[in-house]
Short mmCIF file of C-alpha atoms and ligand atoms in Angstrom, two decimals:
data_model
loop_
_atom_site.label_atom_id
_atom_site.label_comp_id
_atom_site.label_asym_id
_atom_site.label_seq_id
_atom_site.Cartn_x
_atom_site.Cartn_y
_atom_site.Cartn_z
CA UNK A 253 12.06 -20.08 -35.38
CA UNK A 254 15.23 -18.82 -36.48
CA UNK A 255 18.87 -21.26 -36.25
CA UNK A 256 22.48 -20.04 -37.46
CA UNK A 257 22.44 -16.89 -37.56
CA UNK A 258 25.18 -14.57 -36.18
CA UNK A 259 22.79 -11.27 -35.01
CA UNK A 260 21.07 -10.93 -31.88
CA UNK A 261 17.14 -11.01 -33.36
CA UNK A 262 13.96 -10.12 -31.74
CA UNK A 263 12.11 -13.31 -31.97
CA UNK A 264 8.93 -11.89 -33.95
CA UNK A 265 5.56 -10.94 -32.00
CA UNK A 266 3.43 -11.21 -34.85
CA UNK A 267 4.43 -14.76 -34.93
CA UNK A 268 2.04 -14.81 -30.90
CA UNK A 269 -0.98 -12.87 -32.67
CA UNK A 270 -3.93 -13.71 -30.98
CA UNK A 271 -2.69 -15.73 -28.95
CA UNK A 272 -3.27 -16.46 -24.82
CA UNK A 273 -1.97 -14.43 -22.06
CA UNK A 274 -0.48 -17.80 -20.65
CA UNK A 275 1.71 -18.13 -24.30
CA UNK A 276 2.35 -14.21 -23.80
CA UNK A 277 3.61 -15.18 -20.34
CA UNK A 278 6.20 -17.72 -21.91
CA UNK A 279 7.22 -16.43 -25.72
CA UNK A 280 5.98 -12.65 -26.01
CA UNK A 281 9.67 -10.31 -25.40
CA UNK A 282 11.96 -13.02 -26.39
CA UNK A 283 15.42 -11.74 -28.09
CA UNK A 284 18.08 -14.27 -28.99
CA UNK A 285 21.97 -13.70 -29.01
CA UNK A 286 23.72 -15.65 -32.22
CA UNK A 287 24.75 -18.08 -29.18
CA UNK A 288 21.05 -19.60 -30.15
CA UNK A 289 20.54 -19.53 -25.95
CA UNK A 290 17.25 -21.15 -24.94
CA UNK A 291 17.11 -19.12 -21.93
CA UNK A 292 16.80 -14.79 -22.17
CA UNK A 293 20.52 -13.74 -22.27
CA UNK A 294 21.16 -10.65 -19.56
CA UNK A 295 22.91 -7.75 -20.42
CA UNK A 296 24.33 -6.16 -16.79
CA UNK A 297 25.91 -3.19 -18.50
CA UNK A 298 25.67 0.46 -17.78
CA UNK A 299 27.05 1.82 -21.18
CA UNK A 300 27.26 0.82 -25.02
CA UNK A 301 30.11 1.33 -27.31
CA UNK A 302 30.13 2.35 -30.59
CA UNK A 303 32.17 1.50 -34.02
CA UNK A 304 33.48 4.96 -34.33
CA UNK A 305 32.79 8.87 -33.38
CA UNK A 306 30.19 9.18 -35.90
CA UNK A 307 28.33 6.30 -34.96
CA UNK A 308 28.15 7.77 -31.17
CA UNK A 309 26.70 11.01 -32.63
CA UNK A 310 23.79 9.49 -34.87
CA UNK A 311 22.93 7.49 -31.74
CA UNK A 312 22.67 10.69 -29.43
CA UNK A 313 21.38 12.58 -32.27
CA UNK A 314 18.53 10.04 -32.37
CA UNK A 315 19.84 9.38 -36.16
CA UNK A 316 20.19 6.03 -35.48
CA UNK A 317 18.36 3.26 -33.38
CA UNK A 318 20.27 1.06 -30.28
CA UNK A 319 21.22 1.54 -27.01
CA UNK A 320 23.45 4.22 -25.21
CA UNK A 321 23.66 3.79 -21.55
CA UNK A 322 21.43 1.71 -19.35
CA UNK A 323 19.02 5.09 -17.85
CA UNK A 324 17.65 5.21 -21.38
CA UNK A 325 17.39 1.50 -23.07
CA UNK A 326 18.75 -1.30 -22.10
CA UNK A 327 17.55 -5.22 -23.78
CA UNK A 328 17.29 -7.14 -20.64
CA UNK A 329 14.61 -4.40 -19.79
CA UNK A 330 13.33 -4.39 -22.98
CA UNK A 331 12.37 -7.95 -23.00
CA UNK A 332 10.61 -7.28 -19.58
CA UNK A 333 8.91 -4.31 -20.58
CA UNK A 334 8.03 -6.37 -24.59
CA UNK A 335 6.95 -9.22 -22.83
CA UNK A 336 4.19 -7.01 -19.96
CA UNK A 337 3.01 -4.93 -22.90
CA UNK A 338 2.04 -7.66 -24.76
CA UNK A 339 0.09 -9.51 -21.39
CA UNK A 340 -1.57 -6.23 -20.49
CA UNK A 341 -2.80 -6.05 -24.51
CA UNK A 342 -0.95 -2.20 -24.46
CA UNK A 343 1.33 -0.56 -27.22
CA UNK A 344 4.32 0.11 -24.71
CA UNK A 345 5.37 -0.79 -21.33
CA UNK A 346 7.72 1.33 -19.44
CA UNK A 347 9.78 -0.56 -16.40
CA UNK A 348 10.90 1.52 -13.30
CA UNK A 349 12.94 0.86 -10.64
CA UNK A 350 9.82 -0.17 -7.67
CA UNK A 351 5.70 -0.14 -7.88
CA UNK A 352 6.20 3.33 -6.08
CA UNK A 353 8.57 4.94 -8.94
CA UNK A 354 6.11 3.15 -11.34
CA UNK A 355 3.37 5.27 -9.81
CA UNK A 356 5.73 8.63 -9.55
CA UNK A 357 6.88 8.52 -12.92
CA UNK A 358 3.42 8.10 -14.33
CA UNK A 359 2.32 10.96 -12.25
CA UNK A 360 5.42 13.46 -12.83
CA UNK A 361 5.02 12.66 -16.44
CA UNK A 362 1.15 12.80 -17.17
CA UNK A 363 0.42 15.63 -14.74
CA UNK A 364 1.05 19.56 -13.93
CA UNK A 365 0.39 22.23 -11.16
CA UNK A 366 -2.86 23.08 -10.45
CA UNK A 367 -4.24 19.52 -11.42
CA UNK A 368 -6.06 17.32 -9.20
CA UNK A 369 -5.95 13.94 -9.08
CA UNK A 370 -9.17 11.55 -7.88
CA UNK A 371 -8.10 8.82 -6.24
CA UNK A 372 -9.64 5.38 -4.22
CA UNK A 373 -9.14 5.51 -0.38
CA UNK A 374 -8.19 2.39 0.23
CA UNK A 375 -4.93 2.22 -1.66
CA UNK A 376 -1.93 1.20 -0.62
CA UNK A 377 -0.73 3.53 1.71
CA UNK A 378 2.45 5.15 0.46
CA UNK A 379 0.87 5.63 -2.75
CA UNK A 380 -1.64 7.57 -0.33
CA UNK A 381 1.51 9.13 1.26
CA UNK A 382 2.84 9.83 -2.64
CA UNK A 383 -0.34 11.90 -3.24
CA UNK A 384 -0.91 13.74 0.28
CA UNK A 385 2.63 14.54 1.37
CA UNK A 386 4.99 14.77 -1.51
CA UNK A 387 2.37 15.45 -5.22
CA UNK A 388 0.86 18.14 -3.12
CA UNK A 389 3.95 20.13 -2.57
CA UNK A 390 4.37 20.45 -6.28
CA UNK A 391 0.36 21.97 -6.62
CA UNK A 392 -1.28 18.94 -7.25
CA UNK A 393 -4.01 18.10 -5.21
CA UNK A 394 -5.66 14.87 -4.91
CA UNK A 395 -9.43 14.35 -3.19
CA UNK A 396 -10.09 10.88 -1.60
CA UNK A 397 -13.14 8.79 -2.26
CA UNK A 398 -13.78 5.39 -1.66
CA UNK A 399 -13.90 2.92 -4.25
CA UNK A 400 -17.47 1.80 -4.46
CA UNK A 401 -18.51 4.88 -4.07
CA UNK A 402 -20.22 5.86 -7.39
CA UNK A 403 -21.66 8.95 -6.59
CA UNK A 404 -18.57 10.27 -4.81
CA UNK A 405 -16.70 9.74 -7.92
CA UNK A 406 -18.89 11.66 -9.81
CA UNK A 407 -19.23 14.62 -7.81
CA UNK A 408 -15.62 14.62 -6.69
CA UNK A 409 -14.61 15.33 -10.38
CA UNK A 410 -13.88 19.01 -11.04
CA UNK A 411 -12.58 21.05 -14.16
CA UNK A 412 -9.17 20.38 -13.25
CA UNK A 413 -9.35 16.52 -13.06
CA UNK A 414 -6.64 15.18 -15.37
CA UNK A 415 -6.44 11.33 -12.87
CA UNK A 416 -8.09 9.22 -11.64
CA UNK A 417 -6.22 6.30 -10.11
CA UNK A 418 -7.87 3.02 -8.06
CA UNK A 419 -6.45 -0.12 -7.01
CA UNK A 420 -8.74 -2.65 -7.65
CA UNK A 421 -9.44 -5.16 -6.11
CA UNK A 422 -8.01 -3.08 -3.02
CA UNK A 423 -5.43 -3.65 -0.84
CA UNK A 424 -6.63 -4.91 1.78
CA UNK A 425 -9.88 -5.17 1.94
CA UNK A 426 -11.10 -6.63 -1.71
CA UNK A 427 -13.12 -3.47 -2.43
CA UNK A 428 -13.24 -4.32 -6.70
CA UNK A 429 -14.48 -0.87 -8.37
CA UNK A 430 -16.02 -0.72 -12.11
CA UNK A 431 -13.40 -0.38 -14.48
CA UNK A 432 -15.46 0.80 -17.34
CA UNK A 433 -17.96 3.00 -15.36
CA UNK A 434 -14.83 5.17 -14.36
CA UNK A 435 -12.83 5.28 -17.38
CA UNK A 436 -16.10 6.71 -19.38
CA UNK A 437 -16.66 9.33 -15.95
CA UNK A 438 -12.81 9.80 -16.42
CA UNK A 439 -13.00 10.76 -20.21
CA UNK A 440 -16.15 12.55 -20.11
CA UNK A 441 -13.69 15.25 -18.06
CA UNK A 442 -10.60 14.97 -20.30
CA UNK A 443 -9.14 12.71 -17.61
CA UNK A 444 -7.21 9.52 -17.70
CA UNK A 445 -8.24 6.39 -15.57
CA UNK A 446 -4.58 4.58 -14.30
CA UNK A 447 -5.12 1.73 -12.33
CA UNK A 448 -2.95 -0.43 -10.03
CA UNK A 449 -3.48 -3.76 -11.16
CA UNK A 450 -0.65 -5.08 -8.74
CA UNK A 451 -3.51 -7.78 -7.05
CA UNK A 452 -5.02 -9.12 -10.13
CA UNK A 453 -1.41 -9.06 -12.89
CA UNK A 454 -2.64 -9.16 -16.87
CA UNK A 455 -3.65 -13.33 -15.51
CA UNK A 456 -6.95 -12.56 -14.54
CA UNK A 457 -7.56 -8.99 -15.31
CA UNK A 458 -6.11 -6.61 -18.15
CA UNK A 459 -8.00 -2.98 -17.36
CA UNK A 460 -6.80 -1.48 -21.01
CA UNK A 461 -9.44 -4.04 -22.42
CA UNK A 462 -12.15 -2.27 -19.74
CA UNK A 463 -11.29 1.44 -21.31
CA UNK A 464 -8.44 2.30 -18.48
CA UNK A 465 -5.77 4.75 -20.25
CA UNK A 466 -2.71 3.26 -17.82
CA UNK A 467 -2.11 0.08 -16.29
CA UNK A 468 0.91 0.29 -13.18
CA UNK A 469 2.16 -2.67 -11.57
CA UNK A 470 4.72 -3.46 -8.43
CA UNK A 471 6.68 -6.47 -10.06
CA UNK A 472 7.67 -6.90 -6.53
CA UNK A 473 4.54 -8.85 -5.89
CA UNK A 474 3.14 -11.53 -8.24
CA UNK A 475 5.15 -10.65 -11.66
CA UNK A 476 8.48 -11.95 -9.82
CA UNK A 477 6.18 -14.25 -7.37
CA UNK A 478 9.48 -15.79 -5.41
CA UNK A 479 9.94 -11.90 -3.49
CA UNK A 480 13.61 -11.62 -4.55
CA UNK A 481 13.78 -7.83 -6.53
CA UNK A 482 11.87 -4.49 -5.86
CA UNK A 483 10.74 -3.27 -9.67
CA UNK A 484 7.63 -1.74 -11.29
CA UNK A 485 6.14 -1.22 -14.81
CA UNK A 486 3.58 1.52 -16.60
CA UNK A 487 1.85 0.18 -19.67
CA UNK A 488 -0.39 1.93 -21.91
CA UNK A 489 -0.38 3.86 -25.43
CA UNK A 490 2.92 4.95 -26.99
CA UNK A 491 2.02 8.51 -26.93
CA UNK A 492 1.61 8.67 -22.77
CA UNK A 493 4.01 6.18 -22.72
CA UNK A 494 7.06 7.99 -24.34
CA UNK A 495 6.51 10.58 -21.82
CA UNK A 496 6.50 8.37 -18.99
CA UNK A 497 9.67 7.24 -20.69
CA UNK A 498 11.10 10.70 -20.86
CA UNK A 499 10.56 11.43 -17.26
CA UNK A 500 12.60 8.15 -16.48
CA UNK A 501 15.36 8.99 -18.58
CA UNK A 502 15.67 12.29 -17.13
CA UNK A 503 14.72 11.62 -13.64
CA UNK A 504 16.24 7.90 -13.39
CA UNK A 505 13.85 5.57 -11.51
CA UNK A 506 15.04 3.04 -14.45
CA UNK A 507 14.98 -0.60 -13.48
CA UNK A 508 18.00 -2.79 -13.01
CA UNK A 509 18.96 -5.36 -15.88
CA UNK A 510 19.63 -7.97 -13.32
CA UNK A 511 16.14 -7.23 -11.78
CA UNK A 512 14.37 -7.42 -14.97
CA UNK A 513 15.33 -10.88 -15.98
CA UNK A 514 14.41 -12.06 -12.45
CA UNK A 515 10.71 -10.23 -13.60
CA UNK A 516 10.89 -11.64 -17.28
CA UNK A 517 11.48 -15.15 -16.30
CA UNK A 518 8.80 -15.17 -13.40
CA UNK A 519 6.82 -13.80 -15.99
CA UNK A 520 6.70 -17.44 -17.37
CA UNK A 521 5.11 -19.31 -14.17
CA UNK A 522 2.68 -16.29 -13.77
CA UNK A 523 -0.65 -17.96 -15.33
CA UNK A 524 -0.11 -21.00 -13.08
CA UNK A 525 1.30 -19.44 -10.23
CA UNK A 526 -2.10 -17.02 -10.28
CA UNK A 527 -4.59 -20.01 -10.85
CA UNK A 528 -3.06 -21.86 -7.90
CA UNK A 529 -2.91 -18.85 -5.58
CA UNK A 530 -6.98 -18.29 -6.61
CA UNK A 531 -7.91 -21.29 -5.69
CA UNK A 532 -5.98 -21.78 -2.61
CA UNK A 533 -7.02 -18.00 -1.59
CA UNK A 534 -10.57 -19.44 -2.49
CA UNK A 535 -10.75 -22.43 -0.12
CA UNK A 536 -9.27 -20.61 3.16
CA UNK A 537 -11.86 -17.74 2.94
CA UNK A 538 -14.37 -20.26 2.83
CA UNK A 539 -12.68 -22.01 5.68
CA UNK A 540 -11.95 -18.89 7.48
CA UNK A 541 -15.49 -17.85 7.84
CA UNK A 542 -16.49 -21.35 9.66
CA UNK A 543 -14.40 -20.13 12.36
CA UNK A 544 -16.33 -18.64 15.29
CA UNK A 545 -13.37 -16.46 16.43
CA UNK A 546 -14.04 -14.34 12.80
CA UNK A 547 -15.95 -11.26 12.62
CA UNK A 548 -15.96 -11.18 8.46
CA UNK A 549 -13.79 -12.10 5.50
CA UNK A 550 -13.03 -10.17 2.60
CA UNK A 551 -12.85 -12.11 -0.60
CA UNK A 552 -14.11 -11.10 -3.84
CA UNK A 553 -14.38 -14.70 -4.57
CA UNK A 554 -17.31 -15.14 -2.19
CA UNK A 555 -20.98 -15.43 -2.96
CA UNK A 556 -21.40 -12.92 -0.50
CA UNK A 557 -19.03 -10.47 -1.25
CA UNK A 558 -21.03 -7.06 -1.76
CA UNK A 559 -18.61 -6.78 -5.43
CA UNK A 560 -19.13 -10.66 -6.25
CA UNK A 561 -20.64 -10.42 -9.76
CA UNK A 562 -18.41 -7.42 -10.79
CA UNK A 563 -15.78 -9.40 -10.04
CA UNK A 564 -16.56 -12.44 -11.71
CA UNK A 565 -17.54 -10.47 -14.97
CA UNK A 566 -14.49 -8.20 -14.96
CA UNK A 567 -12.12 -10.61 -13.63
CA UNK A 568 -11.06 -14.16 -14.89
CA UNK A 569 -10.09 -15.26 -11.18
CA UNK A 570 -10.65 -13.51 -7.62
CA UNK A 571 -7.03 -13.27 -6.74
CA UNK A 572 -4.69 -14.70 -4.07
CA UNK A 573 -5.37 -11.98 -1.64
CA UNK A 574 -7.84 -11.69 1.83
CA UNK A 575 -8.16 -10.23 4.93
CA UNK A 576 -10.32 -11.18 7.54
CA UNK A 577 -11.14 -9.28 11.26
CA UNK A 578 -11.05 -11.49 14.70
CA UNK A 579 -13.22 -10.50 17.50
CA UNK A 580 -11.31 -8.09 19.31
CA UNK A 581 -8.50 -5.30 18.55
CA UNK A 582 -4.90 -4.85 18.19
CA UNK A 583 -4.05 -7.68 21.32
CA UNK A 584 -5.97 -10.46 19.47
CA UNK A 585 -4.70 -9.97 16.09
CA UNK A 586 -1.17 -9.68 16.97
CA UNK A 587 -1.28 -12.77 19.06
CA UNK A 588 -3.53 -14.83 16.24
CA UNK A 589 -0.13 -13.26 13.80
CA UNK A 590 2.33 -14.41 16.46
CA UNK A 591 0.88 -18.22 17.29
CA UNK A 592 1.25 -19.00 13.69
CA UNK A 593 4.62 -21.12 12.57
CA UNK A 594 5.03 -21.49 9.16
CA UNK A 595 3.50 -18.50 7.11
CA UNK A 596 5.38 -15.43 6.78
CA UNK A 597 5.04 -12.93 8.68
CA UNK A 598 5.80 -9.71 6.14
CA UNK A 599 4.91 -6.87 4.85
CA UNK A 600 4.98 -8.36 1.20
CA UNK A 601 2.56 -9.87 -0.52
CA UNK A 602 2.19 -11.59 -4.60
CA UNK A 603 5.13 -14.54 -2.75
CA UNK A 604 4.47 -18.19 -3.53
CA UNK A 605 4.87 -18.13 0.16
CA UNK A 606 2.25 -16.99 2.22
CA UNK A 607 2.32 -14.29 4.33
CA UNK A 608 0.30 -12.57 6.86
CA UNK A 609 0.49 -8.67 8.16
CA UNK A 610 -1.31 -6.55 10.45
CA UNK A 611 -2.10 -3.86 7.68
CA UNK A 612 -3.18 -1.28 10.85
CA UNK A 613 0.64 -0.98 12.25
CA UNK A 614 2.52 -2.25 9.02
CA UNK A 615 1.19 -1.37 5.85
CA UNK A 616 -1.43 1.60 6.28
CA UNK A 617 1.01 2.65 9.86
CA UNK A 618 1.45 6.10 8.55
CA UNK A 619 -1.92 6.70 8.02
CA UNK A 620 -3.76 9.27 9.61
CA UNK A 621 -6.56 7.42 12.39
CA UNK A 622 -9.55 9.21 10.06
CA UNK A 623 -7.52 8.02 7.08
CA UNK A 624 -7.17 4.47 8.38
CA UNK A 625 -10.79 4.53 9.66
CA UNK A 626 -12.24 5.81 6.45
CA UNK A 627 -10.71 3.53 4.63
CA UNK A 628 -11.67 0.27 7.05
CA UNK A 629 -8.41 -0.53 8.38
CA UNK A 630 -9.60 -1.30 12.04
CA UNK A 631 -6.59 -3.06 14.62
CA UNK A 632 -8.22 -6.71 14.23
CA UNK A 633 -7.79 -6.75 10.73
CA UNK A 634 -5.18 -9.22 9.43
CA UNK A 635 -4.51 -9.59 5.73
CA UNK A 636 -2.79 -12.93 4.21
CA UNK A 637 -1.43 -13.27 1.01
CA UNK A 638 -2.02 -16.67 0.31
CA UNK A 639 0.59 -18.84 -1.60
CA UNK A 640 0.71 -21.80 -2.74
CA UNK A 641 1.50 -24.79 -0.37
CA UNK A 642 -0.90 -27.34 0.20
CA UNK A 643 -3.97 -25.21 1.24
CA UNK A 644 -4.51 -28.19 4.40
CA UNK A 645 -1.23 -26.77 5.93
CA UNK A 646 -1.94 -23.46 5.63
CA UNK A 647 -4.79 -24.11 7.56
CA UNK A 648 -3.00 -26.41 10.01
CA UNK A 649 -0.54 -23.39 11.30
CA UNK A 650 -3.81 -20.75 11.12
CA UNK A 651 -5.59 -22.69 13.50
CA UNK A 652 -2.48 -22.21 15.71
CA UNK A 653 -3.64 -18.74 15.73
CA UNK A 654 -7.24 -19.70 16.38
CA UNK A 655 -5.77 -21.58 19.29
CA UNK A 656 -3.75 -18.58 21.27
CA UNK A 657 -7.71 -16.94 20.85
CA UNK A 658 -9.03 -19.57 22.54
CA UNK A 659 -6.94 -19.80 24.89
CA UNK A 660 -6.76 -15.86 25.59
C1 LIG B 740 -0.97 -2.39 -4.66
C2 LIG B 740 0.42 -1.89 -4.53
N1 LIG B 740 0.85 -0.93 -5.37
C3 LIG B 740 2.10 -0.43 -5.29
C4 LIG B 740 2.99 -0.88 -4.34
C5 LIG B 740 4.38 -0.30 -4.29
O1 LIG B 740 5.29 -1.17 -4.87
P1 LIG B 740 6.86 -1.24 -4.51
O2 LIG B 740 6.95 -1.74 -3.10
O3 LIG B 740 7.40 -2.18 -5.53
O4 LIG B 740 7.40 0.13 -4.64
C6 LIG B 740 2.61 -1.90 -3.46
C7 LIG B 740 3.57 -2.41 -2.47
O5 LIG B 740 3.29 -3.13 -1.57
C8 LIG B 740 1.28 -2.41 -3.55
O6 LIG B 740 0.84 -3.37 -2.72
#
């Protein structure tokens, strides 16, 4: 460690070599003003200056190195975006200004007209709304398939495939899909494999290691974990990375600097935030399918879970995230939603708090009812992001919904 010194410093990386994702978490991204501040300093600026004319012109000239206005560099981001690409094990991480401008950028950057993207059905569904509605207009066409679905994948791939892009596990339902087995069908076509790793975060699964090109994240969920900003981050090699970088300097989905300390500092609870939402995710799906007012529960975690040993061998943890149906439709999971007291009810998810949503009417609304049907998003589906309070509470106020069922 370096004392008394006037510069601001990068505190060096190849100092963490080797080292855990949990250290990552904590010392990875770390720059220090000559103040010798403990804590990340944050720079809320939109501009730089410069020592004279000259100077301004080698900076915009690219002649020399540092920052110019906030829409192209700025350090607070930097440290976010040092600190994520050293978690996800990738050369460069871009940050953006939300999960969807994460997922826009990446697309506007890596693709062109006449390309056609491959892409899981159950994904979150404006990203669905991103492809369908809005990538389409500008020629790129995107087929649906669901995420298990190995044989759809493979003949769903055409000459023009330059994407493939899966959340995994999905949102809602837990669907995981095998990371490796895509990226090779995705390279044997000249494609890349991006993946939304928004459920899992770098803590229990890093898809670069599995052969994915892109890794995109909404640091709106479990990267800030206390739901306070909106942000998102690309990570991936320097060479697809600079262009994702290009597009966001042009286009100017950029992330805030105030946002991205929120994300860098969350950054440092992550690993135990993650481990404490697994196993308190764990222990209600367990209890949640003792209940006789359950149809099923999705949970990657369980033995019976038709993903269960991909999971456990691609994954170092099963994630914070279920869903479960009750017997009946729309009536009886809004009034389960509705008789609870203390969890959340929101549209967010990734919160030390827990929440619960009706993904049907919330989340996936906007889908089509074949869209929302294919994809298993039925009316008595209820997803809860499980957080961290004692798990015997959680399920004190969720048999409050159990109740209103019996009582119905
Ligand atoms: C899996 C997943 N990806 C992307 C997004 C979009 O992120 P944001 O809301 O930060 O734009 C979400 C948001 O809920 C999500 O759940």
């Amino acid at each position: 460690m370096t004392f008394r010194r006037e510069e601001t410093v990068w505190i060096p990386e190849s100092d963490l070599e080797g080292m855990s994702v949990d250290t990552l978490a904590v010392r990875a991204g770390q720059m220090r003003t000559g103040e010798l501040e403990h804590s990340d300093p944050i720079y809320p600026t939109s501009s730089f200056v410069y020592g004279s004319a000259a100077q301004a012109a080698a900076r915009f000239g690219g002649d020399e190195p540092g920052n110019i206005y906030s829409r192209f560099t700025n350090p607070t981001v930097q440290s976010f975006e040092r600190r994520m690409a050293a978690m996800e094990g990738g050369e460069r991480a871009v940050a953006t200004a939300s999960g969807m401008a994460a997922i826009l950028s990446t697309c506007m950057a890596l693709l062109k007209s006449g390309d056609h993207v491959v892409c899981s059905r159950g994904v979150f569904g404006t990203t669905n709304v991103l492809f369908q509605k809005y990538l389409a207009k500008f020629g790129v066409e995107t087929s649906f398939v669901s995420l298990t679905d190995d044989e759809g994948w493979r003949s769903a791939v055409g000459e023009n495939t330059r994407m493939l892009f899966i959340e995994t596990p999905s949102n809602p339902l837990c669907e995981v899909a095998d990371i490796r087995a895509l990226a090779d069908l995705a390279h044997s076509h000249e494609a890349l494999l991006v993946v939304d790793n928004c459920f899992c975060t770098p803590v229990l699964q890093r898809p670069l290691e599995h052969g994915a090109d892109v890794v995109i994240h909404s640091a709106t969920k479990y990267l800030d974990g206390q739901g306070r900003c909106v942000g998102g981050v690309v990570v991936g090699p320097e060479k697809l990375m600079e262009e994702v970088y290009g597009f966001l300097r042009s286009a100017g989905p950029t992330l805030s600097p105030f946002n991205a300390w929120v994300f860098h500092k969350g950054l440092e609870t992550l690993p135990i935030r993650m481990r404490a939402h697994c196993e308190n995710a764990l222990e209600l799906a367990q209890w949640l399918q003792q209940q006789p007012e359950v149809e099923t529960v999705f949970y990657a975690g369980l033995p019976e879970h038709p993903q269960h040993e991909l999971a456990k061998h691609q994954q170092s943890g099963f994630g914070g995230v279920l869903s479960f149906r009750v017997e009946g439709g729309r009536e009886e999971a809004w009034s389960f939603i509705d008789a609870t007291r203390m969890v959340s009810i929101t549209a967010n998810l990734g919160d030390v708090k827990t929440t619960i949503t009706h993904p049907a009417t919330t989340t996936h609304g906007r889908l089509s009812p074949e869209d929302k049907s294919a994809a298993g998003i039925t009316e008595n589906l209820i997803r809860i992001s499980v957080g961290v309070e004692a798990v015997e509470d959680l399920k004190t106020d969720l048999a409050r919904g159990f109740q209103a069922l019996q009582n119905q």
